[in-house]
């Protein structure tokens, strides 16, 4: 690998018939992505640095049925597997790749219950270009008002009555100590 080349961070997750692949790299709208049944090649120049990678998939995917969107901050791909099955890993190679990490935001284990499979049938990935930001955060936060005080912790007893008890105990200890000093020291005649 050339010294002017780097790997972008790649996140992956899966469902039985689908792979999520996210390339976290800003300004990648012009990225070159070559997706085949067995592999993906990605390259993009950002900040005068070439970012690229090649991955051989564990099993074949359907590149024509797969979808991708390029935003200002990342590239998101939904890759359809040719067979509806869970893969033990993303790549054929068992060697761990340092730039490939699990995407826990989209991860679901094969034994997880529930039918919350994502429905992407109505999603137009060509319109997702504006996903890079949070929109007008100031207007969202403006309607919240002040947070006020935190209040007490629920379920805890009111300990305010005990606040002075420690000081009173210390004063009593000091009085006892003074009394002992006077009792043990005998005045001289």
Coordinates of N, CA and C in Angstrom, one line a residue:
X1 N 0.8 -1.2 0.0 CA 0.0 0.0 0.0 C 0.9 1.2 0.0
X2 N 0.6 2.2 -0.8 CA 1.3 3.4 -1.0 C 1.1 4.2 0.3
X3 N 2.1 5.1 0.7 CA 2.1 5.9 1.9 C 1.0 6.9 1.8
X4 N 0.6 7.3 0.6 CA -0.5 8.3 0.4 C -1.9 7.6 0.3
X5 N -2.0 6.3 0.6 CA -3.2 5.6 0.6 C -3.6 5.1 2.0
X6 N -4.9 5.2 2.3 CA -5.4 4.7 3.6 C -6.7 3.9 3.4
X7 N -7.0 3.2 4.4 CA -8.3 2.5 4.4 C -9.3 3.3 5.2
X8 N -10.5 3.6 4.6 CA -11.5 4.2 5.4 C -12.1 3.2 6.4
X9 N -12.8 3.7 7.5 CA -13.4 2.8 8.4 C -14.7 2.2 7.7
X10 N -14.8 0.9 7.8 CA -16.0 0.2 7.2 C -16.8 -0.5 8.3
X11 N -18.1 -0.2 8.4 CA -18.9 -0.8 9.4 C -19.8 -1.8 8.6
X12 N -20.1 -3.0 9.3 CA -21.0 -3.9 8.6 C -21.9 -4.5 9.6
X13 N -23.1 -4.9 9.2 CA -24.1 -5.6 9.9 C -24.9 -6.5 8.9
X14 N -25.7 -7.4 9.5 CA -26.4 -8.3 8.5 C -27.8 -8.6 9.1
X15 N -28.6 -9.0 8.2 CA -29.9 -9.7 8.4 C -29.8 -11.0 7.6
X16 N -30.8 -11.8 7.7 CA -30.7 -13.1 7.0 C -30.5 -12.9 5.5
X17 N -31.1 -12.0 4.8 CA -30.9 -11.8 3.4 C -30.3 -10.5 3.0
X18 N -29.7 -9.8 3.9 CA -29.2 -8.4 3.7 C -27.9 -8.1 4.4
X19 N -27.1 -7.3 3.8 CA -25.9 -6.8 4.5 C -26.0 -5.3 4.5
X20 N -25.6 -4.7 5.6 CA -25.4 -3.3 5.7 C -23.9 -3.0 5.6
X21 N -23.5 -2.1 4.8 CA -22.1 -1.7 4.7 C -22.0 -0.2 4.7
X22 N -21.3 0.3 5.6 CA -21.2 1.8 5.7 C -19.7 2.1 5.7
X23 N -19.4 3.0 4.8 CA -18.0 3.5 4.7 C -18.0 4.9 5.2
X24 N -17.3 5.1 6.4 CA -17.3 6.4 7.0 C -16.1 7.2 6.5
X25 N -16.5 8.1 5.5 CA -15.5 8.9 4.9 C -16.2 10.2 4.4
X26 N -15.8 11.3 4.9 CA -16.5 12.6 4.4 C -16.0 12.9 3.0
X27 N -16.9 13.7 2.4 CA -16.7 14.1 1.0 C -16.4 13.0 0.0
X28 N -17.3 12.0 0.1 CA -17.1 10.8 -0.8 C -18.2 10.7 -1.8
X29 N -18.8 11.9 -2.2 CA -19.9 11.9 -3.2 C -19.4 11.3 -4.5
X30 N -18.1 11.5 -4.9 CA -17.5 11.0 -6.1 C -16.8 9.7 -6.0
X31 N -17.1 8.9 -5.0 CA -16.4 7.7 -4.7 C -16.6 6.7 -5.9
X32 N -15.6 6.0 -6.2 CA -15.7 4.9 -7.2 C -15.9 3.6 -6.5
X33 N -17.1 3.0 -6.8 CA -17.5 1.7 -6.1 C -17.7 0.7 -7.2
X34 N -17.0 -0.4 -7.2 CA -17.2 -1.5 -8.1 C -17.7 -2.7 -7.3
X35 N -19.0 -2.9 -7.5 CA -19.6 -4.0 -6.7 C -19.9 -5.2 -7.6
X36 N -19.4 -6.3 -7.3 CA -19.7 -7.5 -8.1 C -20.3 -8.6 -7.1
X37 N -20.7 -9.7 -7.7 CA -21.3 -10.8 -6.8 C -20.4 -11.2 -5.7
X38 N -19.1 -11.2 -5.9 CA -18.1 -11.7 -5.0 C -17.3 -10.7 -4.2
X39 N -17.3 -9.4 -4.6 CA -16.4 -8.5 -4.0 C -16.9 -7.0 -4.1
X40 N -16.2 -6.2 -3.4 CA -16.4 -4.7 -3.6 C -15.0 -4.1 -3.6
X41 N -14.9 -3.1 -4.5 CA -13.7 -2.2 -4.6 C -14.2 -0.8 -4.4
X42 N -13.6 -0.1 -3.4 CA -14.0 1.3 -3.1 C -12.7 2.2 -3.2
X43 N -12.9 3.3 -3.8 CA -11.8 4.3 -3.8 C -12.3 5.7 -3.9
X44 N -11.7 6.6 -3.2 CA -12.1 8.0 -3.1 C -10.9 8.9 -2.6
X45 N -10.7 10.0 -3.2 CA -9.7 11.0 -2.8 C -10.4 12.0 -1.9
X46 N -9.9 12.1 -0.7 CA -10.4 13.1 0.2 C -9.3 13.8 0.9
X47 N -9.3 15.1 0.9 CA -8.2 15.9 1.6 C -6.8 15.5 1.0
X48 N -6.7 15.3 -0.3 CA -5.5 14.9 -1.0 C -4.9 13.6 -0.5
X49 N -5.8 12.7 0.0 CA -5.4 11.4 0.4 C -6.3 10.4 -0.3
X50 N -5.7 9.3 -0.8 CA -6.5 8.3 -1.4 C -6.9 7.3 -0.4
X51 N -8.2 7.0 -0.3 CA -8.8 6.0 0.6 C -9.3 4.9 -0.3
X52 N -9.0 3.7 0.0 CA -9.5 2.6 -0.8 C -9.4 1.3 -0.1
X53 N -10.2 0.3 -0.5 CA -10.2 -1.0 0.0 C -10.8 -2.0 -1.0
X54 N -10.5 -3.3 -0.8 CA -11.1 -4.4 -1.5 C -11.5 -5.4 -0.5
X55 N -12.7 -5.9 -0.7 CA -13.2 -7.0 0.2 C -13.8 -8.1 -0.7
X56 N -13.4 -9.3 -0.4 CA -14.1 -10.5 -1.0 C -15.1 -11.0 -0.1
X57 N -16.4 -11.0 -0.5 CA -17.5 -11.4 0.4 C -17.4 -12.8 0.7
X58 N -18.0 -13.2 1.9 CA -18.0 -14.6 2.4 C -18.8 -15.4 1.4
X59 N -19.9 -14.9 0.9 CA -20.7 -15.6 -0.2 C -21.2 -14.6 -1.1
X60 N -21.8 -15.0 -2.3 CA -22.2 -14.0 -3.3 C -23.4 -13.2 -2.9
X61 N -23.4 -12.0 -3.5 CA -24.5 -11.0 -3.3 C -25.1 -10.7 -4.6
X62 N -26.3 -10.0 -4.7 CA -26.9 -9.6 -5.9 C -26.6 -8.1 -6.1
X63 N -25.6 -7.8 -6.9 CA -25.3 -6.4 -7.0 C -26.4 -5.5 -7.7
X64 N -27.2 -6.1 -8.6 CA -28.2 -5.4 -9.3 C -29.4 -5.1 -8.3
X65 N -29.6 -5.9 -7.3 CA -30.7 -5.7 -6.3 C -30.2 -4.8 -5.1
X66 N -28.9 -4.6 -5.1 CA -28.4 -3.8 -3.9 C -28.5 -2.3 -4.2
X67 N -28.5 -1.6 -3.1 CA -28.7 -0.1 -3.1 C -27.6 0.6 -2.4
X68 N -27.3 1.8 -2.8 CA -26.3 2.6 -2.2 C -26.7 4.1 -2.2
X69 N -26.2 4.8 -1.2 CA -26.4 6.3 -1.2 C -25.1 6.9 -0.7
X70 N -24.7 8.0 -1.3 CA -23.5 8.7 -1.0 C -23.9 10.0 -0.4
X71 N -23.4 10.3 0.9 CA -23.7 11.5 1.5 C -22.4 12.3 1.8
X72 N -22.5 13.4 2.4 CA -21.3 14.2 2.7 C -20.4 13.6 3.7
X73 N -21.0 12.7 4.5 CA -20.2 12.1 5.6 C -19.9 10.6 5.5
X74 N -20.7 9.9 4.7 CA -20.5 8.5 4.7 C -21.2 7.9 3.4
X75 N -20.9 6.7 3.1 CA -21.5 5.9 2.0 C -22.3 4.7 2.7
X76 N -23.5 4.6 2.4 CA -24.3 3.6 3.0 C -24.8 2.6 1.9
X77 N -24.6 1.3 2.1 CA -25.0 0.3 1.1 C -25.8 -0.7 1.7
X78 N -26.9 -1.1 1.0 CA -27.7 -2.3 1.4 C -27.5 -3.3 0.4
X79 N -26.8 -4.4 0.7 CA -26.4 -5.4 -0.2 C -27.2 -6.6 0.0
X80 N -27.9 -7.0 -1.1 CA -28.8 -8.2 -1.0 C -28.0 -9.5 -1.2
X81 N -28.1 -10.4 -0.2 CA -27.4 -11.7 -0.4 C -28.1 -12.6 -1.4
X82 N -27.4 -13.4 -2.1 CA -28.0 -14.3 -3.0 C -28.8 -15.4 -2.3
X83 N -28.3 -15.8 -1.1 CA -29.0 -16.8 -0.3 C -29.4 -16.2 1.0
X84 N -30.6 -16.4 1.5 CA -31.1 -15.9 2.8 C -30.5 -16.8 3.9
X85 N -29.3 -16.4 4.4 CA -28.7 -17.1 5.5 C -27.8 -16.2 6.2
X86 N -27.4 -16.5 7.4 CA -26.5 -15.8 8.3 C -25.1 -16.1 8.0
X87 N -24.3 -15.1 7.8 CA -22.8 -15.4 7.5 C -22.1 -15.3 8.9
X88 N -21.1 -16.1 9.0 CA -20.2 -16.1 10.2 C -19.3 -14.8 10.2
X89 N -19.1 -14.3 9.0 CA -18.2 -13.1 8.9 C -18.5 -12.4 7.6
X90 N -18.0 -11.3 7.4 CA -18.2 -10.5 6.1 C -17.4 -11.1 5.0
X91 N -16.2 -11.4 5.2 CA -15.2 -11.8 4.1 C -14.9 -13.3 4.1
X92 N -14.4 -13.7 3.0 CA -13.9 -15.1 2.8 C -12.8 -15.4 3.8
X93 N -11.9 -14.4 3.8 CA -10.7 -14.5 4.7 C -11.0 -14.5 6.1
X94 N -10.4 -15.4 6.9 CA -10.7 -15.4 8.4 C -9.9 -14.4 9.1
X95 N -8.9 -13.8 8.4 CA -8.0 -12.8 9.1 C -8.9 -11.5 9.4
X96 N -8.7 -11.0 10.6 CA -9.4 -9.8 11.0 C -8.8 -8.6 10.3
X97 N -9.6 -7.8 9.7 CA -9.2 -6.6 9.0 C -9.4 -5.4 10.0
X98 N -8.3 -4.6 10.3 CA -8.4 -3.6 11.3 C -9.4 -2.5 10.9
X99 N -9.7 -2.2 9.6 CA -10.5 -1.1 9.3 C -12.0 -1.6 9.2
X100 N -12.3 -2.9 9.3 CA -13.7 -3.4 9.3 C -14.2 -3.6 10.7
X101 N -15.3 -3.0 11.0 CA -15.8 -3.1 12.4 C -17.3 -3.5 12.3
X102 N -17.8 -4.0 13.4 CA -19.3 -4.3 13.5 C -20.1 -3.1 13.7
X103 N -21.2 -3.0 12.9 CA -22.1 -1.8 13.1 C -23.2 -2.2 14.0
X104 N -23.0 -1.9 15.3 CA -24.0 -2.3 16.3 C -25.3 -1.6 16.2
X105 N -25.3 -0.4 15.5 CA -26.6 0.3 15.3 C -27.6 -0.5 14.4
X106 N -27.0 -1.4 13.5 CA -27.8 -2.2 12.6 C -27.8 -3.7 12.9
X107 N -27.0 -4.1 13.9 CA -26.7 -5.5 14.1 C -28.0 -6.2 14.6
X108 N -28.2 -7.4 14.2 CA -29.2 -8.3 14.7 C -28.7 -9.7 14.6
X109 N -28.7 -10.5 15.7 CA -28.2 -11.8 15.7 C -29.3 -12.7 15.1
X110 N -28.8 -13.9 14.6 CA -29.7 -14.8 13.9 C -30.7 -15.4 14.9
X111 N -30.4 -15.4 16.2 CA -31.4 -16.0 17.1 C -32.2 -14.9 17.8
X112 N -32.1 -13.6 17.4 CA -33.0 -12.6 17.9 C -34.4 -12.9 17.5
X113 N -35.3 -12.7 18.4 CA -36.7 -12.9 18.0 C -37.3 -11.6 17.5
X114 N -38.5 -11.7 16.9 CA -39.2 -10.6 16.4 C -39.1 -10.5 14.8
X115 N -40.0 -9.9 14.2 CA -40.1 -9.7 12.8 C -39.9 -8.3 12.4
X116 N -38.9 -7.6 13.0 CA -38.7 -6.2 12.7 C -37.7 -6.1 11.6
X117 N -37.9 -6.9 10.5 CA -37.0 -6.7 9.3 C -37.3 -5.4 8.7
X118 N -36.2 -4.7 8.3 CA -36.5 -3.4 7.7 C -37.1 -3.5 6.3
X119 N -38.0 -2.6 6.0 CA -38.7 -2.6 4.7 C -38.1 -1.4 3.9
X120 N -37.3 -1.7 2.9 CA -36.7 -0.7 2.1 C -37.4 -0.6 0.8
X121 N -38.5 -1.2 0.6 CA -39.2 -1.2 -0.7 C -39.6 0.2 -1.2
X122 N -40.1 1.0 -0.2 CA -40.5 2.3 -0.6 C -39.4 3.4 -0.5
X123 N -38.2 3.0 -0.1 CA -37.2 4.0 0.1 C -36.5 4.3 -1.2
X124 N -36.4 5.6 -1.5 CA -35.7 6.1 -2.7 C -34.3 6.6 -2.3
X125 N -33.3 5.7 -2.5 CA -32.0 6.0 -2.1 C -31.4 7.2 -2.8
X126 N -31.9 7.6 -4.0 CA -31.4 8.7 -4.7 C -31.8 10.0 -4.0
X127 N -32.7 10.0 -3.1 CA -33.1 11.2 -2.4 C -32.5 11.3 -1.0
X128 N -31.5 10.5 -0.7 CA -31.0 10.5 0.6 C -29.7 11.4 0.7
X129 N -29.5 12.2 -0.2 CA -28.3 13.0 -0.2 C -28.2 14.0 1.0
X130 N -29.3 14.4 1.6 CA -29.3 15.3 2.7 C -29.2 14.7 4.0
X131 N -28.8 13.4 4.1 CA -28.8 12.7 5.4 C -27.6 13.1 6.2
X132 N -26.7 13.9 5.7 CA -25.4 14.1 6.4 C -25.5 14.9 7.7
X133 N -26.5 15.8 7.8 CA -26.6 16.6 9.0 C -27.9 16.3 9.8
X134 N -28.1 17.1 10.9 CA -29.2 16.9 11.7 C -30.3 18.0 11.4
X135 N -30.1 18.7 10.3 CA -31.1 19.7 10.0 C -31.0 20.9 10.9
X136 N -32.1 21.6 11.2 CA -32.0 22.8 12.0 C -32.1 22.4 13.5
X137 N -31.0 22.1 14.1 CA -30.9 21.7 15.5 C -31.4 22.8 16.4
X138 N -31.1 24.0 16.1 CA -31.5 25.1 17.0 C -33.0 25.2 17.2
X139 N -33.7 25.0 16.1 CA -35.2 25.1 16.2 C -35.7 23.9 17.0
X140 N -35.1 22.7 16.8 CA -35.5 21.5 17.6 C -35.3 21.7 19.1
X141 N -34.1 22.3 19.4 CA -33.8 22.5 20.8 C -34.6 23.7 21.4
X142 N -34.9 24.7 20.6 CA -35.6 25.9 21.1 C -36.9 25.6 21.7
X143 N -37.6 24.6 21.3 CA -38.9 24.3 21.8 C -38.9 23.6 23.1
X144 N -37.7 23.2 23.6 CA -37.5 22.4 24.8 C -37.6 23.2 26.1
X145 N -37.3 24.5 26.0 CA -37.3 25.3 27.2 C -36.2 24.9 28.1
X146 N -36.2 25.5 29.3 CA -35.2 25.3 30.3 C -35.3 23.9 30.9
X147 N -34.2 23.4 31.4 CA -34.3 22.0 32.0 C -34.7 22.1 33.4
X148 N -34.7 23.3 34.0 CA -35.0 23.4 35.4 C -34.0 22.7 36.3
X149 N -34.4 22.5 37.5 CA -33.5 21.7 38.3 C -33.6 20.2 38.1
X150 N -32.6 19.5 38.5 CA -32.6 18.1 38.3 C -33.6 17.4 39.3
X151 N -33.9 18.1 40.4 CA -34.8 17.5 41.4 C -34.0 16.4 42.2
X152 N -34.7 15.7 43.1 CA -34.1 14.6 43.8 C -34.1 13.4 43.0
X153 N -33.4 12.4 43.5 CA -33.4 11.1 42.8 C -34.6 10.4 43.3
X154 N -35.4 9.9 42.4 CA -36.6 9.1 42.7 C -36.3 7.9 43.6
X155 N -37.1 7.6 44.5 CA -37.0 6.4 45.3 C -36.0 6.5 46.5
X156 N -35.4 7.7 46.6 CA -34.4 7.9 47.7 C -35.1 8.6 48.9
X157 N -34.9 8.2 50.1 CA -35.5 8.9 51.2 C -35.0 10.4 51.3
X158 N -35.7 11.2 52.0 CA -35.3 12.6 52.2 C -34.2 12.6 53.3
X159 N -33.0 12.9 52.9 CA -31.8 12.8 53.8 C -31.5 14.2 54.4
X160 N -32.3 15.2 54.1 CA -32.0 16.6 54.5 C -32.0 16.7 56.0
X161 N -32.8 15.9 56.7 CA -32.9 16.0 58.2 C -31.6 15.5 58.8
X162 N -30.8 14.6 58.1 CA -29.6 14.1 58.6 C -28.4 15.0 58.4
X163 N -28.6 16.1 57.7 CA -27.5 17.0 57.3 C -26.8 17.5 58.5
X164 N -27.6 17.9 59.5 CA -27.0 18.5 60.7 C -26.5 17.5 61.7
X165 N -26.9 16.3 61.6 CA -26.6 15.2 62.6 C -25.1 15.0 62.7
X166 N -24.4 15.0 61.6 CA -23.0 14.8 61.6 C -22.3 15.9 62.4
X167 N -22.7 17.1 62.2 CA -22.0 18.2 62.9 C -22.3 18.1 64.4
X168 N -23.6 17.7 64.8 CA -23.9 17.6 66.2 C -23.1 16.5 66.8
X169 N -22.9 15.4 66.1 CA -22.1 14.3 66.7 C -20.7 14.7 66.9
X170 N -20.1 15.5 66.0 CA -18.7 16.0 66.1 C -18.6 16.9 67.3
X171 N -19.6 17.8 67.5 CA -19.5 18.7 68.6 C -19.6 17.9 70.0
X172 N -20.5 16.9 70.0 CA -20.6 16.0 71.2 C -19.3 15.3 71.5
X173 N -18.6 14.8 70.4 CA -17.3 14.1 70.6 C -16.3 15.1 71.1
X174 N -16.3 16.3 70.7 CA -15.3 17.3 71.2 C -15.6 17.6 72.6
X175 N -16.9 17.7 73.0 CA -17.2 18.0 74.4 C -16.8 16.9 75.3
X176 N -17.0 15.6 74.9 CA -16.6 14.5 75.7 C -15.1 14.5 75.8
X177 N -14.4 14.8 74.7 CA -12.9 14.8 74.7 C -12.4 15.8 75.7
X178 N -13.1 17.0 75.8 CA -12.6 18.0 76.7 C -12.9 17.6 78.1
X179 N -14.0 17.0 78.3 CA -14.3 16.5 79.7 C -13.3 15.5 80.1
X180 N -12.9 14.6 79.3 CA -11.9 13.6 79.7 C -10.6 14.2 80.0
X181 N -10.2 15.2 79.2 CA -8.9 15.9 79.4 C -8.9 16.6 80.8
X182 N -10.1 17.2 81.2 CA -10.2 17.8 82.5 C -10.2 16.8 83.6
X183 N -10.8 15.7 83.3 CA -10.9 14.7 84.4 C -9.6 14.0 84.6
X184 N -8.8 13.8 83.6 CA -7.5 13.1 83.7 C -6.4 14.0 84.2
X185 N -6.6 15.3 84.0 CA -5.5 16.2 84.4 C -6.0 16.8 85.8
X186 N -5.1 16.6 86.7 CA -5.4 17.1 88.1 C -4.9 18.4 88.3
X187 N -5.7 19.3 88.8 CA -5.1 20.7 89.1 C -4.1 20.6 90.2
X188 N -3.1 21.4 90.1 CA -2.1 21.5 91.2 C -2.5 22.4 92.3
X189 N -2.2 22.0 93.4 CA -2.6 22.8 94.6 C -1.6 23.8 94.9

